[in-house]
mmCIF file of C-alpha atoms in Angstrom:
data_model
loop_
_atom_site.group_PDB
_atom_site.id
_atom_site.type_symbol
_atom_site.label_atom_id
_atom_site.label_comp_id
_atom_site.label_asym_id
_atom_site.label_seq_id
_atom_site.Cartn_x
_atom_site.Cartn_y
_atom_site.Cartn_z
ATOM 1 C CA UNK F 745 -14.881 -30.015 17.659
ATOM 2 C CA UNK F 746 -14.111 -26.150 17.509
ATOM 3 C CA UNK F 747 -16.072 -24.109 20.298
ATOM 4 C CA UNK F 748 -17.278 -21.015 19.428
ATOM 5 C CA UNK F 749 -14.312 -18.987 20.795
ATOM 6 C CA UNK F 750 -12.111 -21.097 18.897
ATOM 7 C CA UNK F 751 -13.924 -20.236 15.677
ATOM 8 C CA UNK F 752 -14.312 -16.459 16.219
ATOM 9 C CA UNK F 753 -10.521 -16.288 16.904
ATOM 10 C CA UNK F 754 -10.112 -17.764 13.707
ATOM 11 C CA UNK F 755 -12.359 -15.802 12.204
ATOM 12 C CA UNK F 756 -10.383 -12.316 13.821
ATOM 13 C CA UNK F 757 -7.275 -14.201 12.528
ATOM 14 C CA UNK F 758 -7.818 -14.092 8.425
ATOM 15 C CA UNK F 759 -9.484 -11.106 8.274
ATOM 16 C CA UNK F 760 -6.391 -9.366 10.493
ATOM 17 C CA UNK F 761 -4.052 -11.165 8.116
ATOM 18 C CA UNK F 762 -6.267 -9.561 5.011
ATOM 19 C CA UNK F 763 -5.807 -5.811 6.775
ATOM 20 C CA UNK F 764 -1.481 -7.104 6.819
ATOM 21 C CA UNK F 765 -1.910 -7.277 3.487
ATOM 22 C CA UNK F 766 -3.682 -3.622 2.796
ATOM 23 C CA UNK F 767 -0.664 -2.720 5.173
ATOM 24 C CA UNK F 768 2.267 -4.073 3.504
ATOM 25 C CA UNK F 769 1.215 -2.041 0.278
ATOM 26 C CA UNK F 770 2.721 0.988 1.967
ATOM 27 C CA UNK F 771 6.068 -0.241 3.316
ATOM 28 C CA UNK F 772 8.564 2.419 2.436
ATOM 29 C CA UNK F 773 5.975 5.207 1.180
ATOM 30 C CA UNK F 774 4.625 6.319 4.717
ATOM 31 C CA UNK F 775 7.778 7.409 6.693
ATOM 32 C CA UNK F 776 7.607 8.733 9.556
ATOM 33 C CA UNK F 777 4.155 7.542 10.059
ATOM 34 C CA UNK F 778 3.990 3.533 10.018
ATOM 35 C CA UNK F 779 2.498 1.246 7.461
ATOM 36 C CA UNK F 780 -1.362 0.439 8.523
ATOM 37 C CA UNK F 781 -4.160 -1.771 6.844
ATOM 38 C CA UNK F 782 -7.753 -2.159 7.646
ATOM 39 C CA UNK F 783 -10.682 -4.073 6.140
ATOM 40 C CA UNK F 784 -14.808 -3.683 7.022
ATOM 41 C CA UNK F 785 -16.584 -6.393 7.862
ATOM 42 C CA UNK F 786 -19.904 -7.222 8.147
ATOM 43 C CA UNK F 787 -21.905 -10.345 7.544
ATOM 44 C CA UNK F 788 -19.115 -12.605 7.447
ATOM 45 C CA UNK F 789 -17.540 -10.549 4.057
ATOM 46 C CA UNK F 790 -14.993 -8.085 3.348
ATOM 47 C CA UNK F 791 -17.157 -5.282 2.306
ATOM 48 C CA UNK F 792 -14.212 -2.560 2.129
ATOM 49 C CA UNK F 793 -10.636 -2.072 2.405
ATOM 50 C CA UNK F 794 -8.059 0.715 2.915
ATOM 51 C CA UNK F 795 -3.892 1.293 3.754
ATOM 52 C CA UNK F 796 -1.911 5.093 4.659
ATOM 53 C CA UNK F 797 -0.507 5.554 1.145
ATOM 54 C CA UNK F 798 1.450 8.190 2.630
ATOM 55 C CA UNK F 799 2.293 10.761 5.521
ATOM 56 C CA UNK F 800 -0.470 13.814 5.435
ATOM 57 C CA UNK F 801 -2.983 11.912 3.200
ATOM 58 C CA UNK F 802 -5.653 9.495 4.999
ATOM 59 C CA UNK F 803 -5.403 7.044 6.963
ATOM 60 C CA UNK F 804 -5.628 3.352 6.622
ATOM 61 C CA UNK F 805 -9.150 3.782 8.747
ATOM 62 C CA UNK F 806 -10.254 6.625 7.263
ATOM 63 C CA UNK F 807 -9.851 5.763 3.595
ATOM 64 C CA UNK F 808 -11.693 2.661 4.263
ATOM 65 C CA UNK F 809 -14.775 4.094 6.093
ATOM 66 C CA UNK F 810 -15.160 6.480 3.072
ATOM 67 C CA UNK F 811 -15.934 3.873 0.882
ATOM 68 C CA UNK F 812 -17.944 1.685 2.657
ATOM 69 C CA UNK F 813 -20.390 4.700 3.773
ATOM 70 C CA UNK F 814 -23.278 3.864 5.204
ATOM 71 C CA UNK F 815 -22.373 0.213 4.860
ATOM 72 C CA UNK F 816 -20.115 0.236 8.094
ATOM 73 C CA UNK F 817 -22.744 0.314 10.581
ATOM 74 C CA UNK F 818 -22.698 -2.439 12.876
ATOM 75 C CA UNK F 819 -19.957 -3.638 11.174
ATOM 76 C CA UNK F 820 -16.452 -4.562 12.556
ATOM 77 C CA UNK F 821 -13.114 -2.923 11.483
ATOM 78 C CA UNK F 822 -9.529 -4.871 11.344
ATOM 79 C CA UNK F 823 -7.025 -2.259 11.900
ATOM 80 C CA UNK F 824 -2.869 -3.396 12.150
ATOM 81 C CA UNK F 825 -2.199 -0.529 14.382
ATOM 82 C CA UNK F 826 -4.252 1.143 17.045
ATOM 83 C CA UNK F 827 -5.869 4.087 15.567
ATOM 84 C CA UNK F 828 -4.836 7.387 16.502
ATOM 85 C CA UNK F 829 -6.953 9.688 18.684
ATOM 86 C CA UNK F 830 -5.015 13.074 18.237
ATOM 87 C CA UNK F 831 -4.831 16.062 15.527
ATOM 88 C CA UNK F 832 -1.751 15.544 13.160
ATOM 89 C CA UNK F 833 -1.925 16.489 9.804
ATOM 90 C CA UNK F 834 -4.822 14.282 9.939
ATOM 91 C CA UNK F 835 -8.050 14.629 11.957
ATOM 92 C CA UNK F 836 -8.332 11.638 14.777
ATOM 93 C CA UNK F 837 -9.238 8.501 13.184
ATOM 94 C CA UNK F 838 -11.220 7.602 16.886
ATOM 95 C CA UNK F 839 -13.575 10.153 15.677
ATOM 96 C CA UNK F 840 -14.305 8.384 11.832
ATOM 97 C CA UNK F 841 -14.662 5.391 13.713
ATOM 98 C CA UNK F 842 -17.404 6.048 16.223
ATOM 99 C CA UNK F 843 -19.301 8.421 13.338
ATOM 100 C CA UNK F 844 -19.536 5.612 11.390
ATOM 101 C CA UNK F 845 -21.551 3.391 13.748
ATOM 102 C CA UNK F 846 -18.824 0.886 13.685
ATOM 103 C CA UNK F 847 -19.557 -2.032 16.505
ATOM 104 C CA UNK F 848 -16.665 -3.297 17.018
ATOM 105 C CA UNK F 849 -13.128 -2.742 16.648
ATOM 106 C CA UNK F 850 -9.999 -5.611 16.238
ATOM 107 C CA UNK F 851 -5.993 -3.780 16.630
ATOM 108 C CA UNK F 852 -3.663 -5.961 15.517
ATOM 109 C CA UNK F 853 -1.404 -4.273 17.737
ATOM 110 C CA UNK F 854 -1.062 -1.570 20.502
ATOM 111 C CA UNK F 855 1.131 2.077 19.134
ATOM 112 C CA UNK F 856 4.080 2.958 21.093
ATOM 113 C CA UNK F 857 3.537 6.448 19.741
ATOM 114 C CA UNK F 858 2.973 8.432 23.068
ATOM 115 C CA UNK F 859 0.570 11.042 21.341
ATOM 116 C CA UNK F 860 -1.276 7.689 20.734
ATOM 117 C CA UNK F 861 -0.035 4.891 22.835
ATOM 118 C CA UNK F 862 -3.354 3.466 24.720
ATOM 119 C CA UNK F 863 -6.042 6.414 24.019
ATOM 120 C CA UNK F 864 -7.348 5.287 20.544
ATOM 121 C CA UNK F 865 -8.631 2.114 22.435
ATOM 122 C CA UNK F 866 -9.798 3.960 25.412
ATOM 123 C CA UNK F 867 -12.019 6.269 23.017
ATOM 124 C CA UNK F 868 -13.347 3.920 21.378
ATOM 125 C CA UNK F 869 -14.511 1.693 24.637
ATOM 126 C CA UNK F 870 -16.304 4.951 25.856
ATOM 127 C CA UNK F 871 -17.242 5.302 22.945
ATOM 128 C CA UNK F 872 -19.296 1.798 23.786
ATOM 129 C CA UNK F 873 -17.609 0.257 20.928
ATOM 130 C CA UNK F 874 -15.919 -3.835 21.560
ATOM 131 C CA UNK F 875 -12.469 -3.520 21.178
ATOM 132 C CA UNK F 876 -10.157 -6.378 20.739
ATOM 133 C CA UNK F 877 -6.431 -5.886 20.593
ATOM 134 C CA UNK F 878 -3.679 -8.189 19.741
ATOM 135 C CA UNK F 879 -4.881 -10.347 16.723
ATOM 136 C CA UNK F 880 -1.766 -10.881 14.973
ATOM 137 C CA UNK F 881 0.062 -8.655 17.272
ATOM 138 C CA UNK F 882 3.872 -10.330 15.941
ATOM 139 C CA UNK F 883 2.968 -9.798 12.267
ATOM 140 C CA UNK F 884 1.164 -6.345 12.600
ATOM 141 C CA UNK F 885 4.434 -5.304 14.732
ATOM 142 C CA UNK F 886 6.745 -7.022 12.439
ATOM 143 C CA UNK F 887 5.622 -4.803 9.820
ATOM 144 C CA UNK F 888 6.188 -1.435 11.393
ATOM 145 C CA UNK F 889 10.048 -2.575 13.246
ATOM 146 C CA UNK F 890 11.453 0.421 12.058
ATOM 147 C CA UNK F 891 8.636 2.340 13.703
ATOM 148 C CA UNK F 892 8.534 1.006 17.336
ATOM 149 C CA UNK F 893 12.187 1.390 17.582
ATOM 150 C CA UNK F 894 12.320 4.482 17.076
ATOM 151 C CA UNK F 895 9.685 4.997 19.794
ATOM 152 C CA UNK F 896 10.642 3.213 21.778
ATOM 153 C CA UNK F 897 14.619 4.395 21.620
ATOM 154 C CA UNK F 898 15.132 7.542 19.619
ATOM 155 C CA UNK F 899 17.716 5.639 17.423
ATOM 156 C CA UNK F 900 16.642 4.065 13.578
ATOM 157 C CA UNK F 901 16.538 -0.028 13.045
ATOM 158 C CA UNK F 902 19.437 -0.928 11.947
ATOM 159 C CA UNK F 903 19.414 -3.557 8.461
ATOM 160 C CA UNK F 904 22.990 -5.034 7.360
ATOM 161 C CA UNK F 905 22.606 -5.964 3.985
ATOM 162 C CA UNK F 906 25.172 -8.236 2.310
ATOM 163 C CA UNK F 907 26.266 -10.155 -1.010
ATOM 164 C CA UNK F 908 28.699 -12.365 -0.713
ATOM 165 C CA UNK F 909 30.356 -15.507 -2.337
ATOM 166 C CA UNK F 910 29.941 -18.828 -1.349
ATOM 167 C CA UNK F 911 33.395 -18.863 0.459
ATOM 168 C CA UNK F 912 32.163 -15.830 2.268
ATOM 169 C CA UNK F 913 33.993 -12.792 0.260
ATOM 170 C CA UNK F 914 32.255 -9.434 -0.918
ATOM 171 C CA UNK F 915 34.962 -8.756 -3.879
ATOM 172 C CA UNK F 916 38.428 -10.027 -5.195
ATOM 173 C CA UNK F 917 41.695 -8.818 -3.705
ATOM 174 C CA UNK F 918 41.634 -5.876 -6.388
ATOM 175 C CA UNK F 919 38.014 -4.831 -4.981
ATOM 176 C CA UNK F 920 36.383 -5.858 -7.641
ATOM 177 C CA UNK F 921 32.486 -7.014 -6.469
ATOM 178 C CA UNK F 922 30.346 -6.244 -10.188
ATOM 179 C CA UNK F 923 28.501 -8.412 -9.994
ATOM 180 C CA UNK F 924 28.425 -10.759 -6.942
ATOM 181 C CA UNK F 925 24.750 -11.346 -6.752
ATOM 182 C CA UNK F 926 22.653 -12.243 -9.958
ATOM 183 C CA UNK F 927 19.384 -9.946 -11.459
ATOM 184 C CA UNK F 928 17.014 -11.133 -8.588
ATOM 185 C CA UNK F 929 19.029 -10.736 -6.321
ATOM 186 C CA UNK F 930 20.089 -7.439 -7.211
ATOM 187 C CA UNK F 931 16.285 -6.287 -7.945
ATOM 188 C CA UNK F 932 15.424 -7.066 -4.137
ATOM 189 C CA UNK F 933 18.452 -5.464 -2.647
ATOM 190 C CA UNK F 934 16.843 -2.313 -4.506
ATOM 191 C CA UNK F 935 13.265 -3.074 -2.962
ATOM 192 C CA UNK F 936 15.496 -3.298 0.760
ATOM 193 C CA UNK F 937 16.754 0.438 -0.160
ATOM 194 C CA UNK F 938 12.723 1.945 -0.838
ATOM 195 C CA UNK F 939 11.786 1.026 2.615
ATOM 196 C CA UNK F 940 14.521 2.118 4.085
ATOM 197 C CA UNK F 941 14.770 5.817 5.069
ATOM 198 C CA UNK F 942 18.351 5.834 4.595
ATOM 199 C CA UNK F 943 21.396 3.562 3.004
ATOM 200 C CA UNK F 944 24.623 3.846 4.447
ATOM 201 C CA UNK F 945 28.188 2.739 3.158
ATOM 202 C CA UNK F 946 31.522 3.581 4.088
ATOM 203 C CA UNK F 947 34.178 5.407 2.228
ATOM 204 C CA UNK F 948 35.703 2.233 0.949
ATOM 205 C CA UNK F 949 32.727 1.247 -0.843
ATOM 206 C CA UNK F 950 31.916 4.412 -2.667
ATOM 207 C CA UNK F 951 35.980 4.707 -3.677
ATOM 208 C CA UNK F 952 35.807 0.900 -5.082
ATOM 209 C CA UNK F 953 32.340 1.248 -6.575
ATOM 210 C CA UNK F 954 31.007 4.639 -6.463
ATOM 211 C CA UNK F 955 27.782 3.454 -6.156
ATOM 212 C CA UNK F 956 24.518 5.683 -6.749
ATOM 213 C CA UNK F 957 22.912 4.096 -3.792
ATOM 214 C CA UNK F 958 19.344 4.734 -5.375
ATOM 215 C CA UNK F 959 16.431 2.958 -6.503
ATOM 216 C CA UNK F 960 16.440 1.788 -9.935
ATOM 217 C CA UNK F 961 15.084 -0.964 -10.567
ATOM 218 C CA UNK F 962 11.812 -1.035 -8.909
ATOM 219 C CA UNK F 963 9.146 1.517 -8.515
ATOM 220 C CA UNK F 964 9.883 3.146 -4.950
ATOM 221 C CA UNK F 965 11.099 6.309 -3.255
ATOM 222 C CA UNK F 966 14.964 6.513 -2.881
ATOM 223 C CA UNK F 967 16.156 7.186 0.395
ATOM 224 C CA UNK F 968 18.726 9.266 2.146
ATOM 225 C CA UNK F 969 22.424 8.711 1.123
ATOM 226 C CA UNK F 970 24.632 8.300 4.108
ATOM 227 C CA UNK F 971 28.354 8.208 4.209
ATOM 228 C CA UNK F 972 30.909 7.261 6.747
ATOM 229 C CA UNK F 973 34.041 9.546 5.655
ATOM 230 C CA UNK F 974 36.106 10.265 8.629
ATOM 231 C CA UNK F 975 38.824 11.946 6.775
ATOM 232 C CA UNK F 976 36.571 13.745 4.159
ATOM 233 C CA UNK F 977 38.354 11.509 1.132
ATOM 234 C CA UNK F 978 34.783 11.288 -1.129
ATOM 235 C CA UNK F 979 35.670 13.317 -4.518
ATOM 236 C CA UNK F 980 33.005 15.567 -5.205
ATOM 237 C CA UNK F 981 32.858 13.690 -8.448
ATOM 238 C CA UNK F 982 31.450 10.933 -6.632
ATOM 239 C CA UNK F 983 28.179 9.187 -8.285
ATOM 240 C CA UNK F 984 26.805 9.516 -4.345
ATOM 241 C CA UNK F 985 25.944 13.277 -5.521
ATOM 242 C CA UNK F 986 24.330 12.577 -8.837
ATOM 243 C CA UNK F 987 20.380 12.954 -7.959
ATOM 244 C CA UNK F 988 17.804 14.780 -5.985
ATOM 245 C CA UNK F 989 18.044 12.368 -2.646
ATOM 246 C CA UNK F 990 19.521 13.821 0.264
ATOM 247 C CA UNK F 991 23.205 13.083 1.316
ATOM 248 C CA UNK F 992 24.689 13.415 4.611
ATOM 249 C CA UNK F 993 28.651 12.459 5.338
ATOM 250 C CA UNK F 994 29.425 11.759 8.542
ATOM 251 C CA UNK F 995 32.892 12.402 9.494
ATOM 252 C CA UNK F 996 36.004 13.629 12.295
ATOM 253 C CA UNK F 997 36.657 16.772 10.094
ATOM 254 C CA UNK F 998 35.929 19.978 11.154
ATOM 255 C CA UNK F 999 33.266 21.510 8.841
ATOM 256 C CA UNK F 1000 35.765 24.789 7.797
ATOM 257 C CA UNK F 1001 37.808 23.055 6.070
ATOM 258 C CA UNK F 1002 38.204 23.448 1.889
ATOM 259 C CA UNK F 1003 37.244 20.023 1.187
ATOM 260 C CA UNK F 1004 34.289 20.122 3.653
ATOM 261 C CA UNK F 1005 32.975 23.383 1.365
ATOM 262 C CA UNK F 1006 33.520 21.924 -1.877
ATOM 263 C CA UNK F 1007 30.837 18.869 -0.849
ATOM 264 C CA UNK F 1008 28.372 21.202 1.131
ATOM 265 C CA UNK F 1009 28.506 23.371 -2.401
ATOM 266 C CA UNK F 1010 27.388 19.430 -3.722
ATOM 267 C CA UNK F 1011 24.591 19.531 -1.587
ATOM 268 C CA UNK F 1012 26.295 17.427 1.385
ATOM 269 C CA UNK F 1013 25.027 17.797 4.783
ATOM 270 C CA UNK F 1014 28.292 17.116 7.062
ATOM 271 C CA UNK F 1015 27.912 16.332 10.372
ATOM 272 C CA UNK F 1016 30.723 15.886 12.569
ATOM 273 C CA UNK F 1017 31.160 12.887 14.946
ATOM 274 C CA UNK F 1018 33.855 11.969 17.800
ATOM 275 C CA UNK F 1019 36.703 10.076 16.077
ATOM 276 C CA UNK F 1020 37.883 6.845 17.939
ATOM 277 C CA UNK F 1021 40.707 4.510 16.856
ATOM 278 C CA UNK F 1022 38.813 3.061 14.315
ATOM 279 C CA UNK F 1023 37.190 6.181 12.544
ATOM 280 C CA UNK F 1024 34.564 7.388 14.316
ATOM 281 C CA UNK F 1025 32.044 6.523 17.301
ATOM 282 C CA UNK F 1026 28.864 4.370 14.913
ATOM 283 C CA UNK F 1027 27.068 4.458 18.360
ATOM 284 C CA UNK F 1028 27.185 8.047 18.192
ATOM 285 C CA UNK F 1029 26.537 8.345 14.321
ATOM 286 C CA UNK F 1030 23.625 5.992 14.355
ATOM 287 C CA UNK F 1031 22.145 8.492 17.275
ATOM 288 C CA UNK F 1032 22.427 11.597 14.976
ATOM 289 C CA UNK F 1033 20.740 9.943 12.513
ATOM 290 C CA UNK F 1034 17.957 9.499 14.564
ATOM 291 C CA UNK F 1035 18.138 13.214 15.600
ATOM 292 C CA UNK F 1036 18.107 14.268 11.667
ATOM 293 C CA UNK F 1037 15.108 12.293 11.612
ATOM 294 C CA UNK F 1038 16.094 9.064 9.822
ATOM 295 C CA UNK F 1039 14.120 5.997 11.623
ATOM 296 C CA UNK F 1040 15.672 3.388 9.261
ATOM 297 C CA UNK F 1041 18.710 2.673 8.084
ATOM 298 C CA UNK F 1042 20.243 -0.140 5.944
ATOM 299 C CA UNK F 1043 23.799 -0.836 5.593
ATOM 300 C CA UNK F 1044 25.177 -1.576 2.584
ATOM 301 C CA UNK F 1045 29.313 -2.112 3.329
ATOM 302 C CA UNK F 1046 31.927 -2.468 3.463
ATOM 303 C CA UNK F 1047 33.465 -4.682 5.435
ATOM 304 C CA UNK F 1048 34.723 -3.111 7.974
ATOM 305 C CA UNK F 1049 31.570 -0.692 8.514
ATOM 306 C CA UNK F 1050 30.277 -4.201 8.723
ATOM 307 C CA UNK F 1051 32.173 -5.246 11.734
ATOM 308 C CA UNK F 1052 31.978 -2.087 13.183
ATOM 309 C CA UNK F 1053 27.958 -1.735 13.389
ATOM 310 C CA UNK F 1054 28.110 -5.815 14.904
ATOM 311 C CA UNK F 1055 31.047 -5.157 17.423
ATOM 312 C CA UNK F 1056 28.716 -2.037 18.544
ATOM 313 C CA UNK F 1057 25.428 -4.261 18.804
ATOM 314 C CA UNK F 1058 23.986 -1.548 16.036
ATOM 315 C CA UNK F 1059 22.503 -3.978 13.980
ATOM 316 C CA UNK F 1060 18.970 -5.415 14.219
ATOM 317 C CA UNK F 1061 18.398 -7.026 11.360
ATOM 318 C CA UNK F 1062 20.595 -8.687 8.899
ATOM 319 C CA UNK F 1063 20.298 -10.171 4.933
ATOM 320 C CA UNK F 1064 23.110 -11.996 3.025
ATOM 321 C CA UNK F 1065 22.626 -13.110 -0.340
ATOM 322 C CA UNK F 1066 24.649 -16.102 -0.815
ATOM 323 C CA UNK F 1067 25.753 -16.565 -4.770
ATOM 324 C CA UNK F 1068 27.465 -19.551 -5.665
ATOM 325 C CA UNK F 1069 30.478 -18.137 -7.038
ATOM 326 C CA UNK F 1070 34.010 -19.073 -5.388
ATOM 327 C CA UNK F 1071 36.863 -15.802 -4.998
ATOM 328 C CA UNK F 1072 39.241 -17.311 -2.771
ATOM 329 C CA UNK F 1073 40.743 -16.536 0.594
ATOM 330 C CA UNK F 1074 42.798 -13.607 -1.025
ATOM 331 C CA UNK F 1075 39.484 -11.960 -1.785
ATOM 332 C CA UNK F 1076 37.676 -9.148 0.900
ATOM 333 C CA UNK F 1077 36.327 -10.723 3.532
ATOM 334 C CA UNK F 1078 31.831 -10.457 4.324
ATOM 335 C CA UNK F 1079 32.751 -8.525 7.900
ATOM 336 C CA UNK F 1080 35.983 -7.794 9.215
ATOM 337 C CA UNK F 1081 37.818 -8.443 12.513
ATOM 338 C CA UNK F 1082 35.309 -8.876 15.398
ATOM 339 C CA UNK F 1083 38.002 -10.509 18.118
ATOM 340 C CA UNK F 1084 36.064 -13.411 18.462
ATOM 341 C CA UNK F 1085 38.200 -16.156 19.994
ATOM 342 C CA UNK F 1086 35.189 -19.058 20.936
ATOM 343 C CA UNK F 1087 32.263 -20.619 18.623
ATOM 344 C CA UNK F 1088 30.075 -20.097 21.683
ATOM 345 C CA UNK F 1089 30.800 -16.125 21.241
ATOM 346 C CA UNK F 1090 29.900 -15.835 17.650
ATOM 347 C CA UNK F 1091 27.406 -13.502 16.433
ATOM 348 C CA UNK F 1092 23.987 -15.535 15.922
ATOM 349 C CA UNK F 1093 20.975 -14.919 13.642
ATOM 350 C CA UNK F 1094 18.045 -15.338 15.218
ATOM 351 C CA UNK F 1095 14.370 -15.939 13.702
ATOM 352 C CA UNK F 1096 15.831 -17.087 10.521
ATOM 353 C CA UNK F 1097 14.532 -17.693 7.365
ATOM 354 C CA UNK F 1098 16.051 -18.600 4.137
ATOM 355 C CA UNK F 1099 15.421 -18.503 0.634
ATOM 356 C CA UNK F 1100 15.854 -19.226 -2.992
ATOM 357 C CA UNK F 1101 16.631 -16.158 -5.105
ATOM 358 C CA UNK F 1102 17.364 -16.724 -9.011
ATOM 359 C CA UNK F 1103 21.107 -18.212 -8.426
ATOM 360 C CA UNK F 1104 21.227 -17.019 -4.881
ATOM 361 C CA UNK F 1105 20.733 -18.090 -1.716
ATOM 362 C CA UNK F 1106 19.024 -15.213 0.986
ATOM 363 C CA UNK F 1107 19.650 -15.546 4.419
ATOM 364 C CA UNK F 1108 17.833 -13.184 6.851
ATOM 365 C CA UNK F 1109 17.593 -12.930 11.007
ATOM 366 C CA UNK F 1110 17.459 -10.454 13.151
ATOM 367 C CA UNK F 1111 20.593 -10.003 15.727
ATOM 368 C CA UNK F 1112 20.283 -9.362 19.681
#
């Protein structure tokens, strides 16, 4: 028999997982502010709903208090994130809240945000509202990783994203990889890119494929090109140029140089990072990024930018989409050299999950 506790948890449970859903609705169309959901209840029934389509309009709180009016009194709110309690571009949402003669209040989870971090709860308890935090606190996190990192570290969360054969190879030994993955496939790698703020390859990739690194074939906001380029080698002819998104090219070259002019003229931003043996310090380039404002980034390849972000511990999250084609051991390898000599000091995927996709296989974890 279920006490009452038991129940109400339950209860707090599904309705949190109905305000995930409200949330999820703005993944990749609220950067930099984080995706948030909330749904009114009262009486046991959803009575209204709301998410942050994007940053400077409403919030997820705010949006839906309007429509419930009058109707939120002495009703309780399920909000994903703790609600804000500053002026932004938005008034506080604290103060929509307690207007509204809202009872009680359930945060899925607490915001790492110092301007916010703690003091949209505290208002709200002087406020002599019942707060509960924590309800789906994983999930409501999960949803907003990008966010919290950034936080919580300065520096963006890191996706590798990667299609690859079923004996582990990203293209032949000419470097031909058109197509790897099938339609599906292909059509989620694109939804990957809209919630990212930024895609980055190296100079390899764009040379072999000259990719447009865009979003195509979904409905979604393209993000931020970014290209590794120590020795400035891009053509300006490059299909990385074609379109409205920002591009930035990271690179060893000095920024006077002729070439470096030519793709500033393009619209390039170049920004200049240490060179090491390899090409040039990731650590260091993933850092900038975070400086230019870019709290997500996924990797698209190649190989060796591969190794490079997991022999730097860059990479937080990882996808490979497995297709069941066979290229042979003279094809490109997934990830290059990492030096690793012992089973027991391979790089593991944790928290996986995995996944039919059309003809392909997805395989996702996070790393570290």
């Amino acid at each position: 028999m279920k006490t009452k506790r038991n129940k109400n948890k339950e209860i707090d449970i599904a309705f949190m997982a109905e305000a995930l859903t409200e949330a999820i609705k703005g993944m990749g169309k609220t950067s930099p502010n984080p995706s948030v959901g909330a749904v009114i209840v009262k009486h046991g029934k959803i009575i209204d709903r709301g998410y942050h389509k994007k940053a400077g309009s409403p919030h997820a709180e705010a949006i839906a208090l309007k429509k419930a009016g009058k109707a939120a009194k002495g009703a309780t709110i399920y909000i994903t994130l703790e609600p804000c309690n500053h002026h932004g571009k938005t008034p506080p949402c604290t103060l929509d809240i307690i207007a509204s003669g809202i009872k009680r209040v359930v945060i899925g989870t607490k915001d790492t945000n110092n301007k916010v971090s703690g003091g949209g709860a505290v208002a709200l308890k002087k406020a002599g509202i019942e707060v509960t935090t924590g309800v789906l606190a994983k999930e409501c996190r999960g949803v907003n990783e990008w966010y919290f990192k950034y936080n919580e570290t300065g520096l963006p969360f890191v996706t590798l994203k990667m299609a690859l054969s079923l004996d582990g190879r990203i293209a032949t030994k000419t470097g031909d990889s058109r197509w790897i993955s099938g339609v599906e496939a292909r059509k989620f790698a694109h939804g990957l890119r809209s919630i990212n703020d930024a895609v980055l390859v190296g100079i390899g990739t764009v040379t072999k494929d000259d990719p447009r690194l865009n979003v195509r074939q979904i409905k979604g906001v393209s993000p931020v090109k970014v290209l590794i380029d120590t020795e400035l080698k891009v053509s300006a002819k490059a299909s990385i140029f074609k379109g409205r998104e920002r591009v930035v090219v990271l690179t060893a070259k000095k920024s006077t140089v002729k070439k470096a002019k030519v793709l500033m003229n393009k619209g390039a931003e170049l920004v200049t990072i240490k060179r090491t043996k390899g090409g040039i310090s990731l650590r260091e380039a993933i850092k900038k990024l975070g400086t230019l404002g870019i709290r997500s980034v996924m990797v698209e390849g190649g190989s060796k930018v591969a190794a490079g972000m997991l022999k730097a511990k860059l990479v937080n999250k990882a996808y490979f989409v497995i297709s069941p084609k066979l290229i042979g051991g003279d094809g490109i390898p997934v990830v290059g050299a990492l030096g690793i000599k012992k089973i027991s000091s391979a790089i593991e995927l944790k928290q996986t999950e995995a996944y039919i996709m059309g003809s392909d296989i997805i395989i996702e974890g996070y790393i570290g």
